[in-house]
Coordinates of C-alpha atoms in Angstrom, one line a residue:
M1 CA -18.1 -20.7 18.1
A2 CA -16.3 -19.6 14.9
E3 CA -12.8 -20.7 14.3
R4 CA -9.7 -18.4 14.4
V5 CA -7.9 -17.4 11.4
Y6 CA -4.5 -15.6 11.8
V7 CA -3.8 -12.7 9.2
F8 CA -0.3 -12.4 7.9
D9 CA 0.2 -9.2 6.2
T10 CA 3.1 -8.9 3.6
T11 CA 2.7 -5.6 2.3
L12 CA 5.6 -4.0 3.1
R13 CA 7.5 -7.2 2.0
D14 CA 5.8 -8.8 -1.1
G15 CA 3.8 -6.0 -2.0
E16 CA 6.6 -3.4 -1.6
Q17 CA 8.5 -5.5 -4.3
A18 CA 6.0 -4.4 -6.6
P19 CA 7.1 -1.8 -9.0
G20 CA 6.1 1.6 -8.0
Y21 CA 5.3 0.5 -4.4
S22 CA 8.6 1.3 -2.6
M23 CA 8.4 3.1 0.5
N24 CA 10.9 5.2 2.8
L25 CA 11.6 4.4 6.3
D26 CA 8.9 6.8 8.0
E27 CA 6.4 5.6 5.4
K28 CA 6.8 2.2 6.3
I29 CA 6.7 2.8 10.2
K30 CA 3.4 5.0 9.5
M31 CA 2.0 1.8 7.4
A32 CA 3.0 -0.7 9.7
K33 CA 0.9 1.3 12.4
A34 CA -2.0 1.5 10.2
L35 CA -1.7 -2.1 9.9
E36 CA -1.5 -2.8 13.4
A37 CA -4.5 -0.6 14.0
L38 CA -6.2 -2.8 11.3
G39 CA -5.8 -5.8 13.3
V40 CA -3.3 -8.0 11.3
D41 CA -1.7 -10.7 13.6
I42 CA 1.7 -10.6 11.9
I43 CA 3.4 -8.0 9.8
E44 CA 6.1 -9.0 7.5
A45 CA 8.1 -6.4 7.8
G46 CA 10.7 -7.1 5.1
F47 CA 13.7 -9.1 3.8
A48 CA 16.4 -7.9 6.0
I49 CA 19.6 -9.5 4.2
S50 CA 18.5 -7.8 0.9
S51 CA 20.1 -4.1 1.8
P52 CA 21.0 -2.3 4.6
G53 CA 18.2 0.0 4.2
D54 CA 15.7 -3.0 4.3
F55 CA 17.3 -4.2 7.4
E56 CA 17.1 -0.9 9.4
S57 CA 13.0 -0.6 8.3
V58 CA 12.4 -4.1 9.7
K59 CA 14.3 -3.2 12.9
A60 CA 12.5 0.2 13.0
I61 CA 9.2 -1.4 12.5
A62 CA 10.0 -4.0 15.1
E63 CA 10.5 -1.5 17.5
S64 CA 7.5 0.6 16.6
V65 CA 4.7 -1.6 17.0
E66 CA 3.6 -3.4 20.3
N67 CA 0.7 -5.9 19.8
V68 CA 1.6 -7.9 16.6
V69 CA 4.1 -10.1 15.6
V70 CA 6.8 -8.9 13.5
A71 CA 8.5 -11.2 10.8
S72 CA 11.5 -11.0 8.6
L73 CA 11.7 -13.3 5.3
A74 CA 15.2 -15.2 4.9
R75 CA 16.2 -17.7 2.6
A76 CA 17.4 -21.1 4.0
L77 CA 20.8 -19.7 4.7
K78 CA 22.6 -18.9 7.9
K79 CA 23.6 -15.4 6.8
D80 CA 20.0 -14.9 6.1
I81 CA 18.5 -16.2 9.3
D82 CA 21.2 -14.2 11.3
A83 CA 20.0 -10.9 9.6
A84 CA 16.6 -11.7 10.2
W85 CA 17.0 -12.5 13.9
N86 CA 19.0 -9.1 14.5
A87 CA 16.2 -7.4 12.7
V88 CA 13.6 -8.6 14.5
K89 CA 15.0 -9.6 18.0
G90 CA 13.6 -6.2 19.2
A91 CA 10.1 -6.9 18.6
R92 CA 7.7 -7.8 21.3
R93 CA 6.7 -10.9 19.3
P94 CA 9.5 -11.7 16.9
R95 CA 9.2 -14.3 13.9
I96 CA 11.6 -15.5 11.5
H97 CA 10.2 -16.8 8.0
L98 CA 12.5 -18.7 6.0
F99 CA 12.0 -20.5 2.8
L100 CA 13.3 -22.9 0.1
A101 CA 11.9 -23.8 -3.2
T102 CA 10.6 -27.5 -3.2
S103 CA 9.2 -28.0 -6.5
D104 CA 11.4 -30.2 -8.9
L105 CA 11.2 -27.3 -11.3
H106 CA 12.9 -24.9 -9.0
L107 CA 15.0 -27.7 -7.5
E108 CA 16.7 -28.4 -10.6
Y109 CA 16.6 -24.9 -12.9
K110 CA 17.0 -22.8 -10.1
L111 CA 18.7 -24.3 -6.8
K112 CA 20.6 -27.0 -9.0
M113 CA 20.1 -29.5 -5.9
T114 CA 18.3 -32.9 -5.2
R115 CA 15.4 -33.6 -3.4
A116 CA 17.7 -35.1 -0.7
E117 CA 20.0 -31.9 -0.5
A118 CA 17.1 -29.6 -0.1
L119 CA 15.6 -31.6 2.5
E120 CA 18.7 -31.7 4.3
R121 CA 19.3 -27.7 4.0
I122 CA 15.8 -27.2 5.3
R123 CA 16.8 -29.5 8.7
E124 CA 19.7 -27.6 9.1
N125 CA 18.4 -24.3 8.7
V126 CA 15.0 -24.7 10.5
T127 CA 16.6 -26.0 13.3
Y128 CA 19.2 -23.1 13.5
A129 CA 16.6 -20.4 13.2
R130 CA 14.7 -22.2 15.9
S131 CA 17.9 -22.0 18.3
L132 CA 17.5 -18.1 18.0
C133 CA 13.6 -17.8 17.9
D134 CA 10.6 -19.7 19.3
D135 CA 8.2 -18.6 16.5
I136 CA 9.6 -20.0 13.3
E137 CA 7.5 -20.3 9.9
F138 CA 8.7 -21.9 7.0
S139 CA 7.3 -21.9 3.2
L140 CA 7.6 -24.5 0.5
E141 CA 8.4 -21.9 -2.6
D142 CA 6.0 -23.0 -5.4
A143 CA 4.1 -25.7 -3.3
S144 CA 1.1 -26.2 -5.5
R145 CA 3.7 -27.7 -7.9
T146 CA 5.8 -29.8 -5.7
D147 CA 5.1 -33.3 -5.6
L148 CA 2.6 -34.1 -2.8
D149 CA 4.6 -37.1 -1.2
Y150 CA 7.8 -35.0 -1.2
M151 CA 5.7 -31.8 0.2
C152 CA 4.7 -34.1 3.2
R153 CA 8.1 -35.1 4.2
V154 CA 9.1 -31.5 4.0
V155 CA 6.5 -30.1 6.0
E156 CA 7.0 -33.1 8.4
T157 CA 11.0 -32.4 8.5
A158 CA 10.3 -28.3 9.1
I159 CA 8.1 -29.2 12.4
E160 CA 10.3 -31.7 13.7
C161 CA 12.9 -29.3 13.5
G162 CA 11.0 -26.4 15.2
A163 CA 8.6 -24.7 12.8
T164 CA 5.6 -23.6 14.4
T165 CA 3.8 -22.5 10.9
V166 CA 4.1 -24.2 7.7
N167 CA 3.1 -22.1 4.3
L168 CA 2.2 -23.9 1.3
P169 CA 2.4 -21.1 -1.4
D170 CA 0.9 -20.9 -4.7
T171 CA 4.0 -18.9 -5.7
V172 CA 3.0 -18.2 -9.3
G173 CA -0.8 -18.5 -9.2
Y174 CA -1.2 -21.4 -11.1
A175 CA -3.4 -23.6 -9.3
T176 CA -7.3 -23.9 -8.9
P177 CA -9.4 -23.7 -5.8
D178 CA -10.0 -27.3 -5.9
E179 CA -6.2 -28.2 -6.0
I180 CA -5.6 -26.1 -3.2
S181 CA -8.2 -28.0 -1.3
R182 CA -6.8 -31.2 -2.3
M183 CA -3.1 -30.0 -1.4
V184 CA -4.2 -28.9 2.6
H185 CA -6.2 -32.0 2.9
Y186 CA -3.6 -34.3 1.7
V187 CA -1.0 -32.6 4.1
R188 CA -3.6 -32.9 6.9
D189 CA -4.0 -36.4 6.3
H190 CA -0.3 -37.7 5.5
V191 CA 2.0 -35.5 7.8
P192 CA 1.8 -37.2 11.6
N193 CA 3.0 -34.2 13.3
I194 CA 1.1 -31.8 11.5
D195 CA -1.2 -30.9 14.6
K196 CA 2.0 -29.0 16.1
A197 CA 1.9 -26.3 13.3
I198 CA -0.5 -23.9 11.9
I199 CA -1.0 -24.2 7.9
S200 CA -0.7 -21.1 6.3
M201 CA -2.0 -19.8 2.4
H202 CA -0.1 -17.5 0.5
N203 CA -1.5 -17.2 -3.2
H204 CA -0.6 -14.9 -6.0
D205 CA -3.0 -13.7 -8.3
D206 CA -1.6 -14.4 -11.9
L207 CA -5.0 -16.2 -13.0
G208 CA -7.2 -14.1 -10.7
L209 CA -7.6 -16.8 -8.3
A210 CA -5.7 -15.7 -5.3
V211 CA -8.6 -14.6 -2.8
A212 CA -10.8 -17.9 -4.0
N213 CA -7.7 -20.3 -3.6
T214 CA -7.0 -18.8 -0.1
I215 CA -10.9 -19.1 0.9
S216 CA -10.4 -22.7 -0.4
G217 CA -7.4 -23.1 1.8
I218 CA -9.6 -22.0 5.2
E219 CA -12.1 -24.4 4.1
A220 CA -9.5 -27.2 3.9
G221 CA -8.1 -26.6 7.2
A222 CA -5.5 -23.6 6.8
R223 CA -5.4 -21.3 9.8
Q224 CA -3.3 -18.6 8.7
V225 CA -3.6 -16.2 5.4
E226 CA -0.8 -14.4 3.7
C227 CA -2.1 -11.3 1.9
T228 CA -1.6 -7.6 1.3
L229 CA -3.6 -4.4 1.3
C230 CA -5.3 -3.9 -2.0
G231 CA -3.9 -7.1 -3.2
I232 CA -0.5 -5.5 -4.1
G233 CA 2.6 -7.7 -4.7
E234 CA 5.0 -9.2 -7.5
R235 CA 3.4 -9.3 -10.9
A236 CA -0.5 -9.6 -10.7
G237 CA 0.0 -9.3 -6.9
N238 CA -1.4 -11.2 -3.8
A239 CA -4.4 -12.1 -2.1
A240 CA -6.1 -8.8 -1.0
L241 CA -6.6 -8.7 2.6
E242 CA -9.4 -6.6 2.7
E243 CA -11.4 -9.3 0.3
I244 CA -10.6 -12.0 2.5
A245 CA -11.7 -10.2 5.7
M246 CA -15.1 -9.1 4.3
I247 CA -15.6 -12.4 2.6
L248 CA -15.4 -14.2 6.2
K249 CA -17.4 -11.3 8.1
T250 CA -20.3 -11.1 5.4
R251 CA -20.7 -15.0 4.5
Q252 CA -20.7 -16.1 8.2
D253 CA -23.7 -18.8 7.2
H254 CA -21.3 -20.7 5.0
L255 CA -17.8 -19.7 6.5
P256 CA -17.6 -20.0 10.1
Y257 CA -14.3 -18.2 10.8
E258 CA -13.1 -15.2 12.5
T259 CA -10.5 -12.8 12.2
G260 CA -9.0 -10.0 14.4
I261 CA -9.3 -7.6 11.3
V262 CA -11.1 -4.3 12.8
T263 CA -12.9 -3.7 9.3
T264 CA -13.9 -0.1 9.9
E265 CA -10.2 0.7 9.6
I266 CA -10.1 -1.1 6.1
T267 CA -10.6 2.2 4.2
R268 CA -8.2 4.3 6.0
A269 CA -5.5 1.6 5.6
S270 CA -6.2 1.5 2.0
R271 CA -6.1 5.1 1.6
L272 CA -2.8 5.5 3.6
L273 CA -1.4 3.1 1.1
A274 CA -2.5 4.9 -2.3
T275 CA -1.5 8.2 -0.5
T276 CA 2.0 6.9 0.2
T277 CA 2.5 5.1 -3.0
G278 CA 0.7 7.5 -5.4
I279 CA -1.1 4.3 -6.7
K280 CA -4.9 4.2 -6.3
P281 CA -7.2 1.1 -6.2
Y282 CA -8.8 1.2 -9.7
P283 CA -12.7 2.3 -9.2
S284 CA -14.1 -1.0 -9.6
K285 CA -12.0 -2.7 -7.1
A286 CA -13.8 -4.7 -4.5
I287 CA -14.4 -3.2 -0.9
V288 CA -12.1 -0.2 -1.4
G289 CA -12.6 1.0 -4.9
A290 CA -14.4 4.5 -5.4
N291 CA -17.2 2.7 -7.1
A292 CA -17.4 0.1 -4.4
F293 CA -20.5 1.7 -2.6
A294 CA -21.7 4.0 -5.6
H295 CA -25.1 3.4 -7.5
E296 CA -25.6 5.4 -10.5
S297 CA -28.7 3.3 -12.1
G298 CA -31.9 4.4 -11.7
I299 CA -33.2 0.8 -10.7
H300 CA -30.3 0.6 -8.3
Q301 CA -31.2 3.8 -6.6
H302 CA -34.9 3.0 -6.5
G303 CA -33.8 -0.3 -4.8
M304 CA -31.5 1.4 -2.6
M305 CA -34.1 3.7 -1.4
A306 CA -36.5 1.0 -0.5
N307 CA -33.9 -1.0 1.2
S308 CA -30.2 -0.9 1.0
Q309 CA -29.6 -4.5 1.1
T310 CA -31.2 -4.7 -2.3
Y311 CA -27.8 -4.0 -3.8
E312 CA -25.6 -3.8 -0.9
I313 CA -24.4 -7.0 0.9
M314 CA -22.4 -5.1 3.2
T315 CA -22.5 -1.5 4.7
P316 CA -20.4 1.1 3.8
E317 CA -19.7 1.9 7.5
S318 CA -18.6 -1.7 8.1
V319 CA -15.3 -1.2 6.1
G320 CA -14.8 2.7 7.4
V321 CA -16.8 4.5 4.6
S322 CA -19.0 7.4 5.7
Q323 CA -22.6 7.3 4.6
T324 CA -24.0 10.3 6.0
S325 CA -24.7 13.2 3.6
L326 CA -22.4 16.0 3.8
V327 CA -24.3 19.4 4.3
L328 CA -21.4 21.5 5.0
G329 CA -21.2 24.7 2.6
K330 CA -19.4 28.2 2.8
H331 CA -22.0 29.2 5.7
S332 CA -20.9 26.4 7.7
G333 CA -19.1 27.3 11.1
Q334 CA -16.0 25.5 12.4
H335 CA -17.7 23.5 14.9
A336 CA -19.8 21.7 12.3
F337 CA -16.6 21.2 10.3
S338 CA -14.9 20.1 13.5
K339 CA -17.8 17.4 13.7
K340 CA -17.3 16.6 10.3
L341 CA -13.7 15.6 10.6
V342 CA -14.5 13.5 13.5
E343 CA -17.2 11.3 11.7
L344 CA -14.8 10.9 8.8
G345 CA -12.5 9.6 11.7
Y346 CA -9.8 12.0 11.6
S347 CA -8.2 13.4 14.9
V348 CA -6.4 16.9 14.3
G349 CA -4.9 19.3 16.5
K350 CA -6.2 22.7 16.9
E351 CA -3.9 24.2 14.6
D352 CA -3.9 21.6 11.9
E353 CA -7.9 22.4 12.2
D354 CA -7.8 25.8 11.6
R355 CA -5.7 25.5 8.5
L356 CA -8.1 22.6 7.1
F357 CA -10.9 25.1 7.8
A358 CA -9.4 27.9 5.8
E359 CA -8.7 25.3 3.1
F360 CA -12.4 24.2 3.3
K361 CA -13.8 27.9 2.8
R362 CA -11.6 28.4 0.2
T363 CA -12.8 25.1 -1.6
C364 CA -16.3 26.2 -0.9
D365 CA -15.9 29.5 -2.8
R366 CA -15.0 27.3 -5.8
K367 CA -17.4 24.6 -6.0
K368 CA -21.3 24.3 -5.2
T369 CA -21.3 21.0 -3.6
I370 CA -18.8 19.5 -1.0
T371 CA -18.8 15.9 -0.4
D372 CA -16.9 13.7 2.3
R373 CA -14.5 12.7 -0.7
D374 CA -13.6 16.5 -0.9
I375 CA -13.1 16.7 2.7
I376 CA -10.8 13.5 2.9
A377 CA -9.0 14.9 -0.2
L378 CA -8.2 18.0 1.8
V379 CA -7.3 16.3 4.7
E380 CA -4.5 14.2 3.0
S381 CA -3.4 16.9 0.8
T382 CA -2.3 18.8 4.0
E383 CA 0.0 15.9 4.9
E384 CA 2.1 16.9 1.7
K385 CA 2.9 20.0 3.5
E386 CA 5.0 18.8 6.5
S387 CA 8.1 20.5 5.4
Q388 CA 7.3 23.7 3.6
I389 CA 10.6 25.4 2.5
W390 CA 8.7 26.7 -0.6
T391 CA 5.2 27.7 -0.6
L392 CA 2.7 28.9 -3.5
E393 CA 2.0 32.6 -3.2
S394 CA 0.2 33.0 -6.6
F395 CA 0.6 32.0 -10.3
V396 CA -0.7 33.6 -13.7
V397 CA -0.8 31.3 -16.8
N398 CA -1.6 32.1 -20.5
S399 CA -2.2 29.1 -22.8
G400 CA -3.9 28.6 -26.1
N401 CA -3.9 25.9 -29.1
H402 CA -1.9 28.4 -31.2
M403 CA 0.6 29.7 -28.9
D404 CA 3.4 28.8 -26.2
S405 CA 2.1 28.7 -23.0
T406 CA 3.4 31.0 -20.4
A407 CA 3.6 30.9 -16.6
C408 CA 4.5 33.6 -14.1
I409 CA 4.7 31.9 -10.6
S410 CA 5.3 33.7 -7.2
L411 CA 6.9 31.3 -4.4
K412 CA 7.1 32.1 -0.8
K413 CA 10.4 31.1 1.1
D414 CA 11.0 32.5 4.6
G415 CA 8.8 35.3 4.6
K416 CA 10.3 36.4 0.9
V417 CA 8.7 36.3 -2.4
Y418 CA 10.6 35.1 -5.6
K419 CA 9.4 35.3 -8.9
D420 CA 9.9 33.8 -12.5
V421 CA 8.6 33.5 -15.6
A422 CA 8.9 30.6 -18.0
I423 CA 7.7 29.2 -21.3
G424 CA 6.6 25.8 -22.2
T425 CA 4.5 23.8 -24.8
G426 CA 1.6 23.4 -22.2
P427 CA 0.4 25.5 -18.9
V428 CA 1.9 22.6 -16.7
Y429 CA 5.1 22.7 -18.4
A430 CA 5.6 26.4 -18.3
S431 CA 4.7 26.3 -14.5
L432 CA 6.9 23.6 -13.4
R433 CA 9.6 25.2 -15.2
A434 CA 9.0 28.3 -13.7
V435 CA 9.0 26.5 -10.3
E436 CA 12.4 25.1 -11.1
K437 CA 13.8 28.3 -12.2
I438 CA 12.6 30.0 -8.8
I439 CA 14.2 27.3 -6.5
R440 CA 17.2 26.7 -8.6
H441 CA 17.4 23.2 -7.9
P442 CA 16.9 21.0 -11.0
F443 CA 14.7 17.8 -11.0
S444 CA 13.2 15.5 -13.2
L445 CA 9.4 14.7 -13.4
D446 CA 9.3 10.9 -13.5
D447 CA 5.6 10.5 -13.2
Y448 CA 2.3 12.9 -13.2
Q449 CA -1.1 11.6 -12.9
L450 CA -4.1 13.7 -12.5
S451 CA -7.6 12.5 -11.7
A452 CA -10.8 13.9 -10.5
V453 CA -11.7 13.4 -6.5
T454 CA -15.5 13.9 -7.2
E455 CA -17.9 14.2 -9.9
H456 CA -19.1 17.3 -11.9
R457 CA -17.7 20.2 -13.6
D458 CA -16.6 21.8 -10.3
A459 CA -14.7 18.6 -9.2
L460 CA -11.5 18.6 -6.9
G461 CA -8.6 17.6 -9.1
E462 CA -5.7 15.6 -7.6
V463 CA -2.6 15.4 -8.8
L464 CA 0.1 12.8 -7.8
V465 CA 3.8 13.4 -9.2
K466 CA 7.2 11.6 -8.6
V467 CA 10.5 13.8 -9.2
S468 CA 14.0 13.0 -8.7
D469 CA 17.2 14.2 -8.6
A470 CA 20.9 13.0 -7.9
S471 CA 19.7 12.2 -4.2
G472 CA 16.6 10.0 -5.1
T473 CA 13.0 10.0 -6.0
Y474 CA 10.1 11.9 -4.1
R475 CA 6.2 12.0 -4.4
G476 CA 4.0 14.6 -3.9
R477 CA 0.4 15.2 -3.9
G478 CA -1.9 18.4 -4.7
V479 CA -5.4 18.9 -4.4
S480 CA -7.6 21.9 -6.1
T481 CA -10.4 22.7 -8.2
D482 CA -7.6 24.0 -10.8
V483 CA -5.5 21.4 -12.2
I484 CA -3.0 24.0 -12.8
E485 CA -2.7 24.8 -9.1
A486 CA -2.9 21.3 -8.2
S487 CA 0.1 20.5 -10.4
I488 CA 2.3 23.3 -8.8
L489 CA 1.3 22.2 -5.2
S490 CA 2.1 18.6 -5.9
T491 CA 5.2 19.4 -7.4
L492 CA 6.3 21.8 -4.4
A493 CA 5.3 18.9 -2.0
A494 CA 7.8 16.9 -3.7
V495 CA 10.4 19.5 -4.0
N496 CA 10.1 20.4 -0.5
R497 CA 10.7 16.8 0.5
M498 CA 13.8 16.7 -1.6
L499 CA 15.0 19.8 -0.3
S500 CA 14.6 19.1 3.2
G501 CA 16.8 16.1 2.8
A502 CA 19.5 17.6 0.8
K503 CA 22.5 20.0 1.5
G504 CA 22.7 23.3 -0.1
T505 CA 19.1 23.3 -0.9
M506 CA 19.0 26.5 -2.9
G507 CA 21.4 25.1 -5.4
Q508 CA 23.1 28.4 -6.5
G509 CA 24.5 28.6 -9.8
Q510 CA 22.7 25.5 -11.0
S511 CA 20.9 25.9 -14.4
A512 CA 17.3 25.0 -14.6
S513 CA 18.0 22.2 -17.3
A514 CA 17.1 18.9 -15.6
M515 CA 13.0 18.7 -16.1
S516 CA 12.1 16.7 -19.1
F517 CA 8.7 16.9 -20.3
E518 CA 7.0 15.5 -23.4
N519 CA 4.5 18.5 -24.6
D520 CA 2.0 19.0 -22.1
M521 CA 2.7 17.0 -19.0
L522 CA -1.2 16.4 -18.6
T523 CA -0.2 13.4 -21.0
G524 CA 1.4 12.0 -18.0
H525 CA 4.4 11.0 -20.2
T526 CA 8.1 12.2 -20.0
D527 CA 10.9 11.8 -22.9
K528 CA 14.5 11.1 -22.2
S529 CA 15.6 14.7 -23.6
E530 CA 16.6 17.7 -21.2
A531 CA 14.3 20.7 -21.4

């Protein structure tokens, strides 16, 4: 019988610490529920002491999920432990996760303490944490560069004081698989009370070995793995949850271990992360990349037609990717469209379905071939329309290589249409300046990404933007066969979120001067000057 490996997901803590991956409270709760549906065992919801916002998000997640352990990170300090406990105590299954560096390098240069002093701090704080909560994890930061005999003393002490999980991280991604194996075996052989705790792995990917090191740790006896969706995290990131899960599922002949991961939810969870953060996995990313199940080579295609196992070691369906050919078109009815939504894993209400079907019909008029990815893009783009203060009515853009671009934009608000014209050095620049003039609320464009959802000349274009004003930064997403329209839609999605949370959203009397761009925004770059 396969042994159980527990999945500790730190997407919302270590993952969110990576530049560009920050999320607001609502986004974190939505992500946490997706992780629960994915079947992770533990969600590390954040670092409660780090900020009031992080405390509130950990607390909200703890109260929002039901069938998963919720953990908060804490340094080996009483104030951190108190904050962590107050944040997670509302969870059905709370955990306090505290840590202290144990390598001589960190002790000398970062903590300025001796081994004995560190051991005493661990003893004191693990004991205190256990007085509050029955589920305690202790992490030896920089374990892979810690003296093995000292490591064993630390692990033994932590378990004596109440730790139920001991984590041996490769914090800087320095170790190799054989070193990880040797470390875990050494701890199992030299810590007398190790049977009273679970050994955990938390490996970073600085040398591209995070997943390999995690698998090596499992083989050596670790029974908890700490990972993130798509491997996001500090520097080069963490071990990727989806890769670990599918390695263990696909290679049962060599790795007789099982997790609670519902692998058919992997793609949906990954897609939610990409939509939330505006950062997609690179196309060749294992398991969840756009090309993970794509075959262009004629030899590969021939093999696939004969037997899919010739070039696919796992089925697309096993990770939630639909393999069914899409036969919908402009003559299809809503019943067939509704059935396709179900096949793709979406459950929407009648009103949303009607709106999606209307969008689908408009797309059919613009492109000949509709694929599953087109449908997915349409569904996800409607999520950007949750708070529609301004909607696009129409636009006309004139542009050329020997002229300034001119955009005439019509937007609708509260049933009334507003129009304005703007000039810019490119069609996107001009369009967004016109939007800013209409809404009369200055904003800056901080990021602009354009990509094709599907292939061929009639592909849907997807635009992801980040805009900001004095109140904060907001993301938006737009999808259309016209990249100018997609740019306007994405900006409106972001602006609507901005205005829905701001007072005096019309901004009467403010000039349209905050947007900064460098030439045409299709370059995706902005400068420091005001337009």
